[in-house]
JSON list of C-alpha atoms in Angstrom, two decimals:
[
{"chain": "A", "resi": 1, "resn": "ASN", "atom": "CA", "xyz": [-0.08, -0.22, -0.16]},
{"chain": "A", "resi": 2, "resn": "TYR", "atom": "CA", "xyz": [1.23, 3.27, -0.94]},
{"chain": "A", "resi": 3, "resn": "THR", "atom": "CA", "xyz": [0.18, 6.72, 0.46]},
{"chain": "A", "resi": 4, "resn": "THR", "atom": "CA", "xyz": [0.54, 10.40, -1.13]},
{"chain": "A", "resi": 5, "resn": "GLY", "atom": "CA", "xyz": [0.46, 13.45, -0.15]},
{"chain": "A", "resi": 6, "resn": "ASN", "atom": "CA", "xyz": [3.07, 16.25, 0.90]},
{"chain": "A", "resi": 7, "resn": "MET", "atom": "CA", "xyz": [6.09, 15.06, 2.75]},
{"chain": "A", "resi": 8, "resn": "GLN", "atom": "CA", "xyz": [8.86, 17.42, 3.79]},
{"chain": "A", "resi": 9, "resn": "THR", "atom": "CA", "xyz": [12.79, 16.48, 2.38]},
{"chain": "A", "resi": 10, "resn": "TYR", "atom": "CA", "xyz": [16.00, 17.17, 3.23]},
{"chain": "A", "resi": 11, "resn": "LEU", "atom": "CA", "xyz": [18.58, 17.22, 1.53]},
{"chain": "A", "resi": 12, "resn": "THR", "atom": "CA", "xyz": [22.10, 16.79, 2.37]},
{"chain": "A", "resi": 13, "resn": "SER", "atom": "CA", "xyz": [25.97, 16.18, 1.04]},
{"chain": "A", "resi": 14, "resn": "ASN", "atom": "CA", "xyz": [29.44, 15.94, 1.83]},
{"chain": "A", "resi": 15, "resn": "ALA", "atom": "CA", "xyz": [30.39, 18.94, -0.58]},
{"chain": "A", "resi": 16, "resn": "PRO", "atom": "CA", "xyz": [33.10, 20.41, 0.86]},
{"chain": "A", "resi": 17, "resn": "SER", "atom": "CA", "xyz": [33.16, 24.83, 1.02]},
{"chain": "A", "resi": 18, "resn": "VAL", "atom": "CA", "xyz": [36.40, 25.05, -1.24]},
{"chain": "A", "resi": 19, "resn": "PHE", "atom": "CA", "xyz": [37.09, 22.21, -4.01]},
{"chain": "A", "resi": 20, "resn": "PRO", "atom": "CA", "xyz": [40.12, 21.00, -5.18]},
{"chain": "A", "resi": 21, "resn": "ILE", "atom": "CA", "xyz": [42.00, 21.16, -8.76]},
{"chain": "A", "resi": 22, "resn": "GLY", "atom": "CA", "xyz": [40.63, 17.94, -10.17]},
{"chain": "A", "resi": 23, "resn": "THR", "atom": "CA", "xyz": [37.69, 15.71, -9.75]},
{"chain": "A", "resi": 24, "resn": "THR", "atom": "CA", "xyz": [35.65, 15.82, -6.51]},
{"chain": "A", "resi": 25, "resn": "THR", "atom": "CA", "xyz": [32.98, 13.33, -5.91]},
{"chain": "A", "resi": 26, "resn": "VAL", "atom": "CA", "xyz": [30.12, 14.56, -4.40]},
{"chain": "A", "resi": 27, "resn": "THR", "atom": "CA", "xyz": [27.53, 12.38, -2.68]},
{"chain": "A", "resi": 28, "resn": "TRP", "atom": "CA", "xyz": [23.87, 13.78, -2.42]},
{"chain": "A", "resi": 29, "resn": "THR", "atom": "CA", "xyz": [21.40, 12.19, -0.22]},
{"chain": "A", "resi": 30, "resn": "ALA", "atom": "CA", "xyz": [17.48, 13.33, 0.12]},
{"chain": "A", "resi": 31, "resn": "THR", "atom": "CA", "xyz": [15.88, 12.17, 3.36]},
{"chain": "A", "resi": 32, "resn": "ASP", "atom": "CA", "xyz": [12.59, 11.86, 4.52]},
{"chain": "A", "resi": 33, "resn": "ALA", "atom": "CA", "xyz": [10.54, 12.55, 7.61]},
{"chain": "A", "resi": 34, "resn": "SER", "atom": "CA", "xyz": [9.89, 9.04, 7.28]},
{"chain": "A", "resi": 35, "resn": "GLY", "atom": "CA", "xyz": [13.76, 8.29, 7.48]},
{"chain": "A", "resi": 36, "resn": "ASN", "atom": "CA", "xyz": [13.56, 6.96, 3.79]},
{"chain": "A", "resi": 37, "resn": "SER", "atom": "CA", "xyz": [16.56, 8.00, 2.11]},
{"chain": "A", "resi": 38, "resn": "SER", "atom": "CA", "xyz": [18.07, 7.96, -2.06]},
{"chain": "A", "resi": 39, "resn": "SER", "atom": "CA", "xyz": [21.45, 9.07, -2.57]},
{"chain": "A", "resi": 40, "resn": "CYS", "atom": "CA", "xyz": [23.53, 10.14, -5.68]},
{"chain": "A", "resi": 41, "resn": "ASN", "atom": "CA", "xyz": [26.16, 11.28, -6.70]},
{"chain": "A", "resi": 42, "resn": "GLN", "atom": "CA", "xyz": [27.44, 14.25, -8.45]},
{"chain": "A", "resi": 43, "resn": "LEU", "atom": "CA", "xyz": [31.14, 15.13, -10.11]},
{"chain": "A", "resi": 44, "resn": "VAL", "atom": "CA", "xyz": [32.58, 18.05, -9.74]},
{"chain": "A", "resi": 45, "resn": "THR", "atom": "CA", "xyz": [35.47, 18.79, -12.02]},
{"chain": "A", "resi": 46, "resn": "VAL", "atom": "CA", "xyz": [37.38, 22.01, -11.40]},
{"chain": "A", "resi": 47, "resn": "THR", "atom": "CA", "xyz": [39.81, 23.24, -13.88]},
{"chain": "A", "resi": 48, "resn": "ASP", "atom": "CA", "xyz": [42.69, 25.72, -13.19]},
{"chain": "A", "resi": 49, "resn": "ASN", "atom": "CA", "xyz": [43.13, 27.65, -16.63]},
{"chain": "A", "resi": 50, "resn": "GLU", "atom": "CA", "xyz": [44.50, 30.74, -14.54]},
{"chain": "A", "resi": 51, "resn": "VAL", "atom": "CA", "xyz": [47.47, 32.49, -15.06]},
{"chain": "A", "resi": 52, "resn": "PRO", "atom": "CA", "xyz": [49.42, 33.25, -12.12]},
{"chain": "A", "resi": 53, "resn": "ILE", "atom": "CA", "xyz": [48.90, 36.60, -10.46]},
{"chain": "A", "resi": 54, "resn": "LEU", "atom": "CA", "xyz": [51.86, 38.63, -10.49]},
{"chain": "A", "resi": 55, "resn": "SER", "atom": "CA", "xyz": [51.85, 42.11, -8.30]},
{"chain": "A", "resi": 56, "resn": "TYR", "atom": "CA", "xyz": [55.65, 43.74, -8.65]},
{"chain": "A", "resi": 57, "resn": "PRO", "atom": "CA", "xyz": [56.45, 46.52, -5.54]},
{"chain": "A", "resi": 58, "resn": "ALA", "atom": "CA", "xyz": [57.35, 49.72, -6.87]},
{"chain": "A", "resi": 59, "resn": "LEU", "atom": "CA", "xyz": [60.40, 49.36, -9.06]},
{"chain": "A", "resi": 60, "resn": "LEU", "atom": "CA", "xyz": [61.06, 52.95, -8.33]},
{"chain": "A", "resi": 61, "resn": "SER", "atom": "CA", "xyz": [60.22, 54.97, -5.26]},
{"chain": "A", "resi": 62, "resn": "GLU", "atom": "CA", "xyz": [61.54, 58.24, -4.48]},
{"chain": "A", "resi": 63, "resn": "ASP", "atom": "CA", "xyz": [60.92, 61.50, -2.49]},
{"chain": "A", "resi": 64, "resn": "PHE", "atom": "CA", "xyz": [64.54, 62.89, -1.67]},
{"chain": "A", "resi": 65, "resn": "GLU", "atom": "CA", "xyz": [63.88, 63.03, 1.89]},
{"chain": "A", "resi": 66, "resn": "SER", "atom": "CA", "xyz": [67.59, 61.67, 2.48]},
{"chain": "A", "resi": 67, "resn": "GLY", "atom": "CA", "xyz": [68.74, 65.68, 1.23]},
{"chain": "A", "resi": 68, "resn": "SER", "atom": "CA", "xyz": [70.83, 64.13, -1.20]},
{"chain": "A", "resi": 69, "resn": "LEU", "atom": "CA", "xyz": [70.72, 62.10, -4.66]},
{"chain": "A", "resi": 70, "resn": "SER", "atom": "CA", "xyz": [70.11, 58.39, -4.05]},
{"chain": "A", "resi": 71, "resn": "SER", "atom": "CA", "xyz": [72.55, 56.12, -5.74]},
{"chain": "A", "resi": 72, "resn": "GLY", "atom": "CA", "xyz": [72.70, 56.07, -9.09]},
{"chain": "A", "resi": 73, "resn": "TRP", "atom": "CA", "xyz": [70.67, 59.45, -9.24]},
{"chain": "A", "resi": 74, "resn": "SER", "atom": "CA", "xyz": [72.82, 62.25, -11.24]},
{"chain": "A", "resi": 75, "resn": "ALA", "atom": "CA", "xyz": [72.10, 65.38, -11.68]},
{"chain": "A", "resi": 76, "resn": "THR", "atom": "CA", "xyz": [73.55, 68.51, -14.02]},
{"chain": "A", "resi": 77, "resn": "GLY", "atom": "CA", "xyz": [73.11, 72.23, -14.00]},
{"chain": "A", "resi": 78, "resn": "LEU", "atom": "CA", "xyz": [71.03, 73.17, -11.47]},
{"chain": "A", "resi": 79, "resn": "TRP", "atom": "CA", "xyz": [69.44, 70.84, -10.00]},
{"chain": "A", "resi": 80, "resn": "HIS", "atom": "CA", "xyz": [69.92, 69.60, -6.55]},
{"chain": "A", "resi": 81, "resn": "ILE", "atom": "CA", "xyz": [67.28, 68.32, -3.47]},
{"chain": "A", "resi": 82, "resn": "THR", "atom": "CA", "xyz": [66.34, 70.86, -1.33]},
{"chain": "A", "resi": 83, "resn": "ASN", "atom": "CA", "xyz": [63.64, 72.20, 1.11]},
{"chain": "A", "resi": 84, "resn": "SER", "atom": "CA", "xyz": [64.13, 75.29, 0.27]},
{"chain": "A", "resi": 85, "resn": "CYS", "atom": "CA", "xyz": [61.74, 77.32, -2.17]},
{"chain": "A", "resi": 86, "resn": "ALA", "atom": "CA", "xyz": [59.18, 76.04, -0.83]},
{"chain": "A", "resi": 87, "resn": "GLY", "atom": "CA", "xyz": [55.63, 75.69, -2.47]},
{"chain": "A", "resi": 88, "resn": "GLY", "atom": "CA", "xyz": [55.74, 72.43, -0.41]},
{"chain": "A", "resi": 89, "resn": "SER", "atom": "CA", "xyz": [54.36, 68.84, -2.42]},
{"chain": "A", "resi": 90, "resn": "PRO", "atom": "CA", "xyz": [51.46, 68.13, -0.98]},
{"chain": "A", "resi": 91, "resn": "VAL", "atom": "CA", "xyz": [52.87, 64.14, -0.66]},
{"chain": "A", "resi": 92, "resn": "ASN", "atom": "CA", "xyz": [56.12, 64.79, 1.04]},
{"chain": "A", "resi": 93, "resn": "PRO", "atom": "CA", "xyz": [56.55, 68.00, 1.85]},
{"chain": "A", "resi": 94, "resn": "SER", "atom": "CA", "xyz": [59.91, 67.75, 3.47]},
{"chain": "A", "resi": 95, "resn": "LYS", "atom": "CA", "xyz": [62.36, 67.93, 0.49]},
{"chain": "A", "resi": 96, "resn": "TRP", "atom": "CA", "xyz": [62.30, 67.53, -3.20]},
{"chain": "A", "resi": 97, "resn": "ALA", "atom": "CA", "xyz": [64.61, 68.34, -6.43]},
{"chain": "A", "resi": 98, "resn": "TYR", "atom": "CA", "xyz": [65.39, 71.53, -7.68]},
{"chain": "A", "resi": 99, "resn": "PHE", "atom": "CA", "xyz": [66.49, 72.92, -11.03]},
{"chain": "A", "resi": 100, "resn": "GLY", "atom": "CA", "xyz": [67.32, 76.43, -9.67]},
{"chain": "A", "resi": 101, "resn": "THR", "atom": "CA", "xyz": [69.31, 78.54, -7.09]},
{"chain": "A", "resi": 102, "resn": "ASP", "atom": "CA", "xyz": [68.10, 78.33, -3.75]},
{"chain": "A", "resi": 103, "resn": "ALA", "atom": "CA", "xyz": [69.27, 81.76, -2.68]},
{"chain": "A", "resi": 104, "resn": "ASN", "atom": "CA", "xyz": [67.17, 83.49, -5.49]},
{"chain": "A", "resi": 105, "resn": "CYS", "atom": "CA", "xyz": [64.77, 80.80, -6.12]},
{"chain": "A", "resi": 106, "resn": "ASN", "atom": "CA", "xyz": [65.20, 81.51, -9.64]},
{"chain": "A", "resi": 107, "resn": "PHE", "atom": "CA", "xyz": [67.70, 80.44, -12.64]},
{"chain": "A", "resi": 108, "resn": "ASN", "atom": "CA", "xyz": [69.49, 83.54, -13.32]},
{"chain": "A", "resi": 109, "resn": "ASN", "atom": "CA", "xyz": [72.49, 82.29, -13.67]},
{"chain": "A", "resi": 110, "resn": "GLY", "atom": "CA", "xyz": [72.86, 82.61, -18.10]},
{"chain": "A", "resi": 111, "resn": "THR", "atom": "CA", "xyz": [71.92, 80.04, -20.48]},
{"chain": "A", "resi": 112, "resn": "VAL", "atom": "CA", "xyz": [71.27, 77.18, -17.81]},
{"chain": "A", "resi": 113, "resn": "SER", "atom": "CA", "xyz": [70.49, 73.71, -18.69]},
{"chain": "A", "resi": 114, "resn": "GLY", "atom": "CA", "xyz": [70.35, 70.37, -17.26]},
{"chain": "A", "resi": 115, "resn": "SER", "atom": "CA", "xyz": [68.94, 66.88, -16.27]},
{"chain": "A", "resi": 116, "resn": "LEU", "atom": "CA", "xyz": [68.26, 64.58, -13.44]},
{"chain": "A", "resi": 117, "resn": "THR", "atom": "CA", "xyz": [68.28, 61.21, -13.93]},
{"chain": "A", "resi": 118, "resn": "SER", "atom": "CA", "xyz": [67.23, 58.48, -12.17]},
{"chain": "A", "resi": 119, "resn": "PRO", "atom": "CA", "xyz": [69.07, 54.85, -12.39]},
{"chain": "A", "resi": 120, "resn": "VAL", "atom": "CA", "xyz": [68.83, 52.21, -14.85]},
{"chain": "A", "resi": 121, "resn": "ILE", "atom": "CA", "xyz": [65.63, 50.42, -14.16]},
{"chain": "A", "resi": 122, "resn": "ALA", "atom": "CA", "xyz": [64.30, 47.05, -15.66]},
{"chain": "A", "resi": 123, "resn": "ILE", "atom": "CA", "xyz": [61.29, 46.63, -16.17]},
{"chain": "A", "resi": 124, "resn": "PRO", "atom": "CA", "xyz": [59.52, 42.86, -16.10]},
{"chain": "A", "resi": 125, "resn": "ALA", "atom": "CA", "xyz": [59.03, 41.42, -19.45]},
{"chain": "A", "resi": 126, "resn": "SER", "atom": "CA", "xyz": [56.19, 39.71, -17.54]},
{"chain": "A", "resi": 127, "resn": "ALA", "atom": "CA", "xyz": [54.22, 42.69, -15.92]},
{"chain": "A", "resi": 128, "resn": "SER", "atom": "CA", "xyz": [51.12, 43.46, -18.69]},
{"chain": "A", "resi": 129, "resn": "ASN", "atom": "CA", "xyz": [51.42, 47.69, -17.47]},
{"chain": "A", "resi": 130, "resn": "ALA", "atom": "CA", "xyz": [54.13, 50.25, -16.55]},
{"chain": "A", "resi": 131, "resn": "THR", "atom": "CA", "xyz": [53.10, 53.42, -14.90]},
{"chain": "A", "resi": 132, "resn": "ILE", "atom": "CA", "xyz": [55.41, 56.44, -14.38]},
{"chain": "A", "resi": 133, "resn": "SER", "atom": "CA", "xyz": [53.75, 59.06, -11.73]},
{"chain": "A", "resi": 134, "resn": "PHE", "atom": "CA", "xyz": [55.67, 61.94, -9.54]},
{"chain": "A", "resi": 135, "resn": "TRP", "atom": "CA", "xyz": [54.75, 65.43, -8.85]},
{"chain": "A", "resi": 136, "resn": "LYS", "atom": "CA", "xyz": [55.87, 68.61, -10.48]},
{"chain": "A", "resi": 137, "resn": "ARG", "atom": "CA", "xyz": [56.14, 72.24, -10.26]},
{"chain": "A", "resi": 138, "resn": "TYR", "atom": "CA", "xyz": [57.06, 74.71, -12.73]},
{"chain": "A", "resi": 139, "resn": "ASN", "atom": "CA", "xyz": [57.41, 78.44, -13.42]},
{"chain": "A", "resi": 140, "resn": "GLY", "atom": "CA", "xyz": [58.92, 79.87, -16.45]},
{"chain": "A", "resi": 141, "resn": "GLU", "atom": "CA", "xyz": [58.92, 81.72, -19.50]},
{"chain": "A", "resi": 142, "resn": "GLY", "atom": "CA", "xyz": [57.90, 79.27, -21.57]},
{"chain": "A", "resi": 143, "resn": "SER", "atom": "CA", "xyz": [54.35, 78.64, -22.78]},
{"chain": "A", "resi": 144, "resn": "PRO", "atom": "CA", "xyz": [52.71, 75.67, -22.80]},
{"chain": "A", "resi": 145, "resn": "THR", "atom": "CA", "xyz": [54.31, 74.98, -26.37]},
{"chain": "A", "resi": 146, "resn": "SER", "atom": "CA", "xyz": [57.17, 76.91, -26.38]},
{"chain": "A", "resi": 147, "resn": "THR", "atom": "CA", "xyz": [60.05, 74.99, -28.05]},
{"chain": "A", "resi": 148, "resn": "THR", "atom": "CA", "xyz": [62.73, 77.50, -27.14]},
{"chain": "A", "resi": 149, "resn": "TYR", "atom": "CA", "xyz": [62.48, 79.38, -23.58]},
{"chain": "A", "resi": 150, "resn": "ASP", "atom": "CA", "xyz": [62.28, 77.78, -20.25]},
{"chain": "A", "resi": 151, "resn": "LEU", "atom": "CA", "xyz": [61.80, 74.11, -21.73]},
{"chain": "A", "resi": 152, "resn": "ALA", "atom": "CA", "xyz": [60.71, 71.49, -19.30]},
{"chain": "A", "resi": 153, "resn": "ARG", "atom": "CA", "xyz": [60.50, 67.61, -20.96]},
{"chain": "A", "resi": 154, "resn": "PHE", "atom": "CA", "xyz": [60.15, 63.92, -19.19]},
{"chain": "A", "resi": 155, "resn": "ARG", "atom": "CA", "xyz": [62.28, 61.88, -21.28]},
{"chain": "A", "resi": 156, "resn": "ILE", "atom": "CA", "xyz": [62.73, 57.92, -20.64]},
{"chain": "A", "resi": 157, "resn": "ASN", "atom": "CA", "xyz": [65.79, 56.51, -21.86]},
{"chain": "A", "resi": 158, "resn": "GLY", "atom": "CA", "xyz": [66.51, 60.43, -23.18]},
{"chain": "A", "resi": 159, "resn": "ILE", "atom": "CA", "xyz": [63.05, 60.05, -25.18]},
{"chain": "A", "resi": 160, "resn": "ASP", "atom": "CA", "xyz": [60.60, 63.02, -24.63]},
{"chain": "A", "resi": 161, "resn": "GLN", "atom": "CA", "xyz": [57.21, 61.66, -23.20]},
{"chain": "A", "resi": 162, "resn": "THR", "atom": "CA", "xyz": [53.47, 62.75, -23.50]},
{"chain": "A", "resi": 163, "resn": "VAL", "atom": "CA", "xyz": [52.51, 63.37, -19.89]},
{"chain": "A", "resi": 164, "resn": "VAL", "atom": "CA", "xyz": [48.78, 63.34, -18.36]},
{"chain": "A", "resi": 165, "resn": "ILE", "atom": "CA", "xyz": [48.13, 66.18, -16.09]},
{"chain": "A", "resi": 166, "resn": "ASN", "atom": "CA", "xyz": [44.57, 66.09, -14.05]},
{"chain": "A", "resi": 167, "resn": "GLY", "atom": "CA", "xyz": [43.20, 63.54, -16.97]},
{"chain": "A", "resi": 168, "resn": "THR", "atom": "CA", "xyz": [44.71, 65.92, -20.37]},
{"chain": "A", "resi": 169, "resn": "ALA", "atom": "CA", "xyz": [47.12, 64.39, -22.11]},
{"chain": "A", "resi": 170, "resn": "TYR", "atom": "CA", "xyz": [50.25, 66.85, -23.50]},
{"chain": "A", "resi": 171, "resn": "PRO", "atom": "CA", "xyz": [52.65, 66.22, -25.94]},
{"chain": "A", "resi": 172, "resn": "ALA", "atom": "CA", "xyz": [56.49, 66.08, -25.02]},
{"chain": "A", "resi": 173, "resn": "ASN", "atom": "CA", "xyz": [56.71, 69.75, -23.58]},
{"chain": "A", "resi": 174, "resn": "GLY", "atom": "CA", "xyz": [54.04, 68.56, -21.09]},
{"chain": "A", "resi": 175, "resn": "LEU", "atom": "CA", "xyz": [55.54, 69.69, -18.43]},
{"chain": "A", "resi": 176, "resn": "GLN", "atom": "CA", "xyz": [55.11, 73.36, -19.23]},
{"chain": "A", "resi": 177, "resn": "ASN", "atom": "CA", "xyz": [51.55, 72.65, -19.24]},
{"chain": "A", "resi": 178, "resn": "GLY", "atom": "CA", "xyz": [48.84, 72.76, -16.28]},
{"chain": "A", "resi": 179, "resn": "ILE", "atom": "CA", "xyz": [48.43, 75.26, -13.29]},
{"chain": "A", "resi": 180, "resn": "ASP", "atom": "CA", "xyz": [51.91, 77.69, -13.46]},
{"chain": "A", "resi": 181, "resn": "ASN", "atom": "CA", "xyz": [53.63, 77.67, -10.35]},
{"chain": "A", "resi": 182, "resn": "GLN", "atom": "CA", "xyz": [51.59, 75.18, -8.12]},
{"chain": "A", "resi": 183, "resn": "TRP", "atom": "CA", "xyz": [51.96, 71.22, -7.55]},
{"chain": "A", "resi": 184, "resn": "GLN", "atom": "CA", "xyz": [50.62, 69.02, -9.89]},
{"chain": "A", "resi": 185, "resn": "ARG", "atom": "CA", "xyz": [50.43, 65.58, -10.21]},
{"chain": "A", "resi": 186, "resn": "VAL", "atom": "CA", "xyz": [51.86, 63.63, -13.39]},
{"chain": "A", "resi": 187, "resn": "THR", "atom": "CA", "xyz": [51.47, 60.05, -14.68]},
{"chain": "A", "resi": 188, "resn": "VAL", "atom": "CA", "xyz": [52.81, 58.63, -17.40]},
{"chain": "A", "resi": 189, "resn": "ASP", "atom": "CA", "xyz": [52.57, 55.33, -19.33]},
{"chain": "A", "resi": 190, "resn": "ALA", "atom": "CA", "xyz": [55.54, 53.57, -19.82]},
{"chain": "A", "resi": 191, "resn": "SER", "atom": "CA", "xyz": [54.65, 50.17, -21.19]},
{"chain": "A", "resi": 192, "resn": "ALA", "atom": "CA", "xyz": [56.29, 50.38, -24.46]},
{"chain": "A", "resi": 193, "resn": "PHE", "atom": "CA", "xyz": [59.20, 50.10, -22.32]},
{"chain": "A", "resi": 194, "resn": "ILE", "atom": "CA", "xyz": [58.01, 46.68, -20.94]},
{"chain": "A", "resi": 195, "resn": "GLY", "atom": "CA", "xyz": [60.91, 43.82, -20.85]},
{"chain": "A", "resi": 196, "resn": "GLN", "atom": "CA", "xyz": [63.24, 46.65, -21.13]},
{"chain": "A", "resi": 197, "resn": "ASN", "atom": "CA", "xyz": [66.36, 48.38, -18.96]},
{"chain": "A", "resi": 198, "resn": "VAL", "atom": "CA", "xyz": [64.72, 52.43, -18.71]},
{"chain": "A", "resi": 199, "resn": "THR", "atom": "CA", "xyz": [66.20, 55.64, -16.86]},
{"chain": "A", "resi": 200, "resn": "LEU", "atom": "CA", "xyz": [64.19, 58.56, -15.90]},
{"chain": "A", "resi": 201, "resn": "SER", "atom": "CA", "xyz": [65.01, 62.20, -16.57]},
{"chain": "A", "resi": 202, "resn": "TRP", "atom": "CA", "xyz": [63.95, 65.37, -16.18]},
{"chain": "A", "resi": 203, "resn": "TYR", "atom": "CA", "xyz": [65.17, 68.16, -18.36]},
{"chain": "A", "resi": 204, "resn": "PHE", "atom": "CA", "xyz": [64.84, 72.27, -18.13]},
{"chain": "A", "resi": 205, "resn": "ASN", "atom": "CA", "xyz": [66.72, 74.69, -20.36]},
{"chain": "A", "resi": 206, "resn": "SER", "atom": "CA", "xyz": [66.56, 78.68, -20.37]},
{"chain": "A", "resi": 207, "resn": "GLY", "atom": "CA", "xyz": [67.49, 78.54, -24.07]},
{"chain": "A", "resi": 208, "resn": "ASP", "atom": "CA", "xyz": [68.47, 82.22, -23.01]},
{"chain": "A", "resi": 209, "resn": "ALA", "atom": "CA", "xyz": [70.00, 84.01, -20.58]},
{"chain": "A", "resi": 210, "resn": "ILE", "atom": "CA", "xyz": [66.99, 86.88, -20.63]},
{"chain": "A", "resi": 211, "resn": "ALA", "atom": "CA", "xyz": [64.24, 86.66, -17.94]},
{"chain": "A", "resi": 212, "resn": "ASN", "atom": "CA", "xyz": [65.66, 83.63, -16.15]},
{"chain": "A", "resi": 213, "resn": "THR", "atom": "CA", "xyz": [64.31, 85.04, -12.67]},
{"chain": "A", "resi": 214, "resn": "ASP", "atom": "CA", "xyz": [61.39, 82.33, -12.67]},
{"chain": "A", "resi": 215, "resn": "LEU", "atom": "CA", "xyz": [61.30, 79.45, -10.48]},
{"chain": "A", "resi": 216, "resn": "GLY", "atom": "CA", "xyz": [62.43, 77.03, -12.51]},
{"chain": "A", "resi": 217, "resn": "LEU", "atom": "CA", "xyz": [61.24, 73.32, -11.92]},
{"chain": "A", "resi": 218, "resn": "GLN", "atom": "CA", "xyz": [60.98, 71.03, -8.86]},
{"chain": "A", "resi": 219, "resn": "ILE", "atom": "CA", "xyz": [59.84, 67.46, -9.18]},
{"chain": "A", "resi": 220, "resn": "ASP", "atom": "CA", "xyz": [59.48, 65.11, -5.53]},
{"chain": "A", "resi": 221, "resn": "SER", "atom": "CA", "xyz": [57.48, 61.77, -5.18]},
{"chain": "A", "resi": 222, "resn": "VAL", "atom": "CA", "xyz": [59.10, 59.59, -8.16]},
{"chain": "A", "resi": 223, "resn": "ARG", "atom": "CA", "xyz": [57.45, 56.39, -8.87]},
{"chain": "A", "resi": 224, "resn": "LEU", "atom": "CA", "xyz": [57.52, 53.65, -11.39]},
{"chain": "A", "resi": 225, "resn": "VAL", "atom": "CA", "xyz": [55.25, 50.42, -10.91]},
{"chain": "A", "resi": 226, "resn": "THR", "atom": "CA", "xyz": [54.21, 47.59, -13.11]},
{"chain": "A", "resi": 227, "resn": "ASN", "atom": "CA", "xyz": [51.80, 44.82, -12.49]},
{"chain": "A", "resi": 228, "resn": "GLU", "atom": "CA", "xyz": [50.14, 41.80, -13.95]},
{"chain": "A", "resi": 229, "resn": "VAL", "atom": "CA", "xyz": [46.18, 41.26, -12.82]},
{"chain": "A", "resi": 230, "resn": "ILE", "atom": "CA", "xyz": [44.55, 38.12, -14.92]},
{"chain": "A", "resi": 231, "resn": "LEU", "atom": "CA", "xyz": [41.41, 37.51, -13.84]},
{"chain": "A", "resi": 232, "resn": "PRO", "atom": "CA", "xyz": [40.73, 33.97, -12.91]},
{"chain": "A", "resi": 233, "resn": "THR", "atom": "CA", "xyz": [39.00, 31.48, -15.77]},
{"chain": "A", "resi": 234, "resn": "ILE", "atom": "CA", "xyz": [38.07, 28.23, -13.78]},
{"chain": "A", "resi": 235, "resn": "ALA", "atom": "CA", "xyz": [35.59, 25.52, -16.13]},
{"chain": "A", "resi": 236, "resn": "ASN", "atom": "CA", "xyz": [33.53, 23.63, -13.60]},
{"chain": "A", "resi": 237, "resn": "SER", "atom": "CA", "xyz": [31.01, 20.44, -14.95]},
{"chain": "A", "resi": 238, "resn": "CYS", "atom": "CA", "xyz": [28.26, 20.04, -12.32]},
{"chain": "A", "resi": 239, "resn": "THR", "atom": "CA", "xyz": [25.34, 16.85, -12.81]},
{"chain": "A", "resi": 240, "resn": "ALA", "atom": "CA", "xyz": [23.27, 15.29, -10.79]},
{"chain": "A", "resi": 241, "resn": "ASN", "atom": "CA", "xyz": [19.97, 13.50, -10.94]},
{"chain": "A", "resi": 242, "resn": "TYR", "atom": "CA", "xyz": [18.33, 11.61, -8.56]},
{"chain": "A", "resi": 243, "resn": "THR", "atom": "CA", "xyz": [14.76, 9.48, -8.13]},
{"chain": "A", "resi": 244, "resn": "LEU", "atom": "CA", "xyz": [12.99, 9.52, -4.53]},
{"chain": "A", "resi": 245, "resn": "LEU", "atom": "CA", "xyz": [10.70, 6.77, -3.91]},
{"chain": "A", "resi": 246, "resn": "ASP", "atom": "CA", "xyz": [8.90, 6.97, -0.94]},
{"chain": "A", "resi": 247, "resn": "PRO", "atom": "CA", "xyz": [7.05, 3.56, -0.34]},
{"chain": "A", "resi": 248, "resn": "ILE", "atom": "CA", "xyz": [4.87, 4.64, 3.20]},
{"chain": "A", "resi": 249, "resn": "SER", "atom": "CA", "xyz": [3.20, 1.16, 3.97]}
]
């Protein structure tokens, strides 16, 4: 004899909270209020298609807080480390690199030019991107498009680079752009140099010996970072079928 009607059924399994790579057999059991039960097996397959996630620390991090050039850095012309002629970087306000003279807070020393240059940095070939950032404060005679007077350039391996200031990209003379005589954050996409050894440099050239009473160029908080972030791709298959027969006498 069989009785049919609504009957509460409980479903349990031995599934782990985290499935390992490979195939795991999960046993599901359905049990009704009378203690009758039926079980079936489910195969859960996890395939590892995920490339390892690589996260690199900053390849270059320089705040010039020691008061002198760190190992591997070099400077020509009027470039030096100082806490004079303050405008104060909003990130590290103690010291910065400066093309100018501390005594007068300008570059009125005739026709002057020079470069601040980083050590050689190896950008890993496995990196998916490379970004340079720094803060700059520029005050000079050069207009944003000037190629003659008070030139300010950022270079990678001696090549003038396009810079981004406040979301706007500027060409090779980009450090002359932005708000005059204020600290602004600059970013540069260096992904084209992945897998290469690079040096970073900041170049200033007065172009003449006239009207050189502006501040010049200050640089601070230099970073070169890379990372490789690849979202995981996990293929899984999961099937299960069961039939519950509930004889009640």
